[in-house]
Short mmCIF file of C-alpha atoms in Angstrom, two decimals:
data_model
loop_
_atom_site.label_atom_id
_atom_site.label_comp_id
_atom_site.label_asym_id
_atom_site.label_seq_id
_atom_site.Cartn_x
_atom_site.Cartn_y
_atom_site.Cartn_z
CA MET A 22 17.03 8.04 -10.36
CA SER A 23 14.60 10.07 -8.27
CA ALA A 24 11.82 8.64 -6.12
CA ASN A 25 9.35 10.27 -8.47
CA GLU A 26 10.37 7.84 -11.20
CA PHE A 27 8.45 5.06 -9.47
CA PRO A 28 4.72 4.69 -10.10
CA ALA A 29 2.49 3.76 -7.18
CA VAL A 30 -0.71 1.80 -6.67
CA ILE A 31 -3.07 2.36 -3.76
CA LEU A 32 -4.46 -1.00 -2.62
CA ALA A 33 -8.20 -0.64 -2.05
CA GLY A 34 -9.44 -4.06 -3.12
CA GLY A 35 -10.38 -5.40 0.33
CA LEU A 36 -13.90 -6.34 1.43
CA ALA A 37 -13.90 -4.25 4.67
CA ARG A 38 -15.85 -6.89 6.59
CA ARG A 39 -15.04 -5.39 9.99
CA MET A 40 -16.46 -2.05 8.83
CA GLY A 41 -19.66 -3.68 7.59
CA GLY A 42 -18.57 -3.88 3.96
CA GLY A 43 -18.18 -1.20 1.33
CA ASP A 44 -15.17 1.01 0.64
CA LYS A 45 -13.19 1.89 3.75
CA ALA A 46 -11.18 4.32 1.69
CA LEU A 47 -14.26 6.48 1.12
CA LEU A 48 -15.14 6.78 4.82
CA GLU A 49 -14.35 10.19 6.24
CA VAL A 50 -11.67 11.17 8.73
CA GLY A 51 -11.40 14.85 9.54
CA GLY A 52 -14.26 15.62 7.17
CA ARG A 53 -12.50 14.09 4.16
CA PRO A 54 -12.40 10.55 2.73
CA ILE A 55 -9.48 8.45 3.97
CA LEU A 56 -8.43 8.12 0.35
CA ASP A 57 -7.95 11.90 0.14
CA HIS A 58 -5.36 11.72 2.93
CA VAL A 59 -3.63 8.78 1.23
CA VAL A 60 -3.46 10.49 -2.17
CA ASP A 61 -2.19 13.73 -0.60
CA ARG A 62 0.67 11.87 1.09
CA LEU A 63 1.55 9.76 -1.91
CA ARG A 64 1.33 12.22 -4.79
CA PRO A 65 4.56 14.12 -3.92
CA GLN A 66 6.45 10.82 -3.61
CA ALA A 67 5.59 8.88 -6.76
CA ARG A 68 4.06 9.18 -10.20
CA PRO A 69 1.93 8.16 -11.91
CA LEU A 70 -0.63 6.93 -9.37
CA ALA A 71 -3.31 4.28 -9.81
CA LEU A 72 -5.91 2.65 -7.61
CA ASN A 73 -6.43 -1.09 -7.22
CA ALA A 74 -10.14 -1.68 -6.61
CA ASN A 75 -12.81 -4.12 -7.75
CA GLY A 76 -16.37 -3.36 -8.81
CA ASP A 77 -17.66 -0.22 -10.49
CA PRO A 78 -14.73 2.20 -10.96
CA ALA A 79 -17.13 5.15 -11.29
CA ARG A 80 -17.21 5.56 -7.51
CA PHE A 81 -13.61 6.80 -7.65
CA VAL A 82 -13.99 9.09 -10.65
CA ARG A 83 -13.36 12.27 -8.64
CA TYR A 84 -9.73 11.21 -8.11
CA GLY A 85 -8.90 11.08 -11.81
CA LEU A 86 -6.78 7.94 -11.33
CA PRO A 87 -6.70 4.73 -13.35
CA VAL A 88 -8.67 2.07 -11.47
CA ILE A 89 -7.09 -1.39 -11.83
CA ALA A 90 -9.10 -4.44 -10.87
CA ASP A 91 -7.56 -7.69 -9.63
CA THR A 92 -6.43 -9.86 -12.52
CA VAL A 93 -6.98 -13.12 -10.63
CA ALA A 94 -10.35 -14.52 -9.53
CA ASP A 95 -11.95 -14.76 -6.08
CA ARG A 96 -10.22 -11.76 -4.49
CA PRO A 97 -7.37 -13.69 -2.87
CA GLY A 98 -6.16 -10.70 -0.84
CA PRO A 99 -3.61 -7.90 -1.16
CA LEU A 100 -1.16 -10.02 -3.14
CA ALA A 101 -3.69 -9.83 -5.98
CA GLY A 102 -3.53 -6.05 -5.78
CA VAL A 103 0.26 -6.12 -5.88
CA LEU A 104 0.08 -8.35 -8.95
CA ALA A 105 -2.40 -6.08 -10.71
CA GLY A 106 -0.15 -3.13 -9.93
CA LEU A 107 2.97 -4.86 -11.20
CA GLU A 108 1.26 -5.75 -14.46
CA TRP A 109 0.02 -2.17 -14.88
CA ALA A 110 3.44 -0.66 -14.09
CA ALA A 111 5.21 -3.03 -16.48
CA ALA A 112 2.75 -2.16 -19.25
CA GLU A 113 3.55 1.52 -18.60
CA GLY A 114 7.26 0.79 -19.06
CA PHE A 115 8.43 0.91 -15.42
CA ASP A 116 10.77 -1.57 -13.73
CA GLY A 117 9.53 -0.87 -10.18
CA LEU A 118 6.28 -0.21 -8.33
CA VAL A 119 5.39 1.26 -4.95
CA THR A 120 2.28 0.03 -3.13
CA VAL A 121 0.44 1.60 -0.19
CA ALA A 122 -2.74 0.64 1.65
CA ALA A 123 -5.87 2.72 1.15
CA ASP A 124 -6.88 2.52 4.83
CA THR A 125 -3.69 3.99 6.32
CA PRO A 126 -3.99 7.79 6.28
CA PHE A 127 -0.79 8.67 8.17
CA PHE A 128 1.95 6.71 6.40
CA PRO A 129 5.35 8.47 6.20
CA LYS A 130 5.90 11.33 3.82
CA ASN A 131 9.35 9.89 3.07
CA LEU A 132 8.08 6.36 2.46
CA VAL A 133 9.34 6.02 -1.12
CA GLU A 134 12.67 7.65 -0.34
CA GLN A 135 13.34 5.18 2.48
CA LEU A 136 12.17 2.14 0.53
CA ARG A 137 14.41 3.15 -2.32
CA ALA A 138 17.38 3.66 0.02
CA VAL A 139 17.31 0.07 1.32
CA ARG A 140 16.29 -1.70 -1.86
CA SER A 141 19.84 -1.74 -3.31
CA GLN A 142 20.22 -5.10 -5.08
CA ASN A 143 17.07 -6.56 -3.54
CA PRO A 144 14.02 -6.89 -5.78
CA ILE A 145 11.67 -5.99 -2.91
CA ALA A 146 11.76 -3.55 0.00
CA LEU A 147 9.06 -3.53 2.69
CA ALA A 148 8.25 -0.91 5.32
CA ALA A 149 8.86 -1.91 8.94
CA THR A 150 8.63 -0.50 12.47
CA PRO A 151 10.31 -1.69 15.69
CA HIS A 152 8.49 -4.60 17.30
CA PRO A 153 7.59 -3.91 20.97
CA GLU A 154 9.22 -7.20 21.98
CA GLY A 155 12.31 -6.80 19.82
CA GLY A 156 13.06 -7.17 16.15
CA GLU A 157 10.86 -5.62 13.52
CA LEU A 158 7.23 -5.57 12.50
CA ARG A 159 6.81 -5.38 8.74
CA HIS A 160 3.95 -3.66 6.93
CA PRO A 161 3.83 -5.64 3.69
CA THR A 162 1.24 -3.61 1.81
CA PHE A 163 3.81 -0.79 1.86
CA GLY A 164 6.55 -1.90 -0.47
CA LEU A 165 8.74 -1.30 -3.49
CA TRP A 166 8.61 -4.18 -5.97
CA ALA A 167 10.48 -5.11 -9.14
CA THR A 168 8.01 -5.53 -11.98
CA ASP A 169 9.89 -8.50 -13.39
CA LEU A 170 8.56 -10.53 -10.44
CA ARG A 171 5.02 -10.41 -11.80
CA GLY A 172 5.16 -13.79 -13.51
CA ASP A 173 6.48 -15.49 -10.39
CA LEU A 174 3.82 -13.79 -8.27
CA ARG A 175 1.02 -14.94 -10.56
CA ARG A 176 2.30 -18.50 -10.31
CA ALA A 177 2.52 -18.26 -6.53
CA ILE A 178 -1.05 -16.98 -6.25
CA ASP A 179 -2.27 -19.73 -8.58
CA GLU A 180 -0.54 -22.25 -6.30
CA GLY A 181 -2.31 -20.87 -3.22
CA THR A 182 0.11 -18.32 -1.74
CA ARG A 183 -1.77 -15.60 0.16
CA LYS A 184 0.80 -14.13 2.57
CA ILE A 185 2.72 -11.18 1.18
CA VAL A 186 5.64 -11.61 3.59
CA ALA A 187 6.08 -15.31 2.77
CA TRP A 188 6.35 -14.57 -0.92
CA ALA A 189 8.49 -11.45 -0.43
CA ASP A 190 10.94 -13.27 1.85
CA HIS A 191 11.36 -15.95 -0.80
CA HIS A 192 12.87 -13.18 -2.92
CA GLY A 193 15.05 -11.70 -0.14
CA ALA A 194 13.02 -8.63 0.77
CA ALA A 195 14.86 -5.76 2.47
CA SER A 196 13.28 -3.75 5.30
CA ALA A 197 13.01 0.04 5.59
CA MET A 198 12.64 0.97 9.28
CA PHE A 199 10.36 3.81 10.36
CA ALA A 200 9.90 5.36 13.81
CA THR A 201 6.66 4.95 15.75
CA GLU A 202 6.65 8.40 17.38
CA PRO A 203 4.42 10.31 17.92
CA PHE A 204 2.47 7.18 16.86
CA ASP A 205 2.72 4.27 14.45
CA PRO A 206 2.48 5.85 10.98
CA PHE A 207 1.14 2.56 9.61
CA PHE A 208 -1.91 2.60 11.89
CA ASN A 209 -4.75 1.43 9.66
CA ILE A 210 -8.51 1.70 9.96
CA ASN A 211 -10.25 -1.65 10.23
CA THR A 212 -13.11 -0.98 12.65
CA PRO A 213 -15.38 1.91 13.69
CA GLN A 214 -13.19 2.25 16.79
CA ASP A 215 -10.11 2.65 14.60
CA ARG A 216 -11.88 5.40 12.72
CA ASP A 217 -12.56 7.21 15.99
CA ARG A 218 -8.90 6.88 16.93
CA ALA A 219 -7.85 8.25 13.54
CA GLU A 220 -9.98 11.33 14.17
CA ALA A 221 -8.12 11.86 17.45
CA LEU A 222 -4.71 11.28 15.87
CA LEU A 223 -5.27 13.60 12.93
CA ALA A 224 -4.11 16.71 14.77
CA HIS A 225 -0.83 15.01 15.72
CA ALA A 226 0.06 13.52 12.34
CA PRO A 227 3.49 14.59 11.03
#
């Protein structure tokens, strides 16, 4: 099985409150929308691609990707995007799904390969980096998920679960470790200051 046999969903369903609302993924870094950088990094690693976003899908028409809205009410966070992606991937006949965040323009170009390498018998693999104080820091919007978990995830969300890691650990999630040099590849853009930093980092991105 090659990494390209996994579909992937870009999670763009957040409310971007710290950026003043709207679509963070459509803000520009280096003269291009953040989503352009995300798609460029993801397309060689997985197929097909889809976008998890709520509201009018027409604003993403230039990407030519299916736009999948949350399938649970009240926008309960990124777990809802994972669920929507799992349901889409299962309907397309896949047994696994990769997810990435739409506000993280520098994630590793070998993300899917590394997630796949550690998944083994585990139904979930999550990206991680070394924690400055020891151990690991996981990045739970970057994962490889078995689609047969979708029913359990829907039940968990209905029962109030909101933390990706809590639910993933219940299923014995594996971790794929990534280096943080020349900088943390999972740096994400939450504030105007983060966007300025991304502009500065762009020239140094692997």
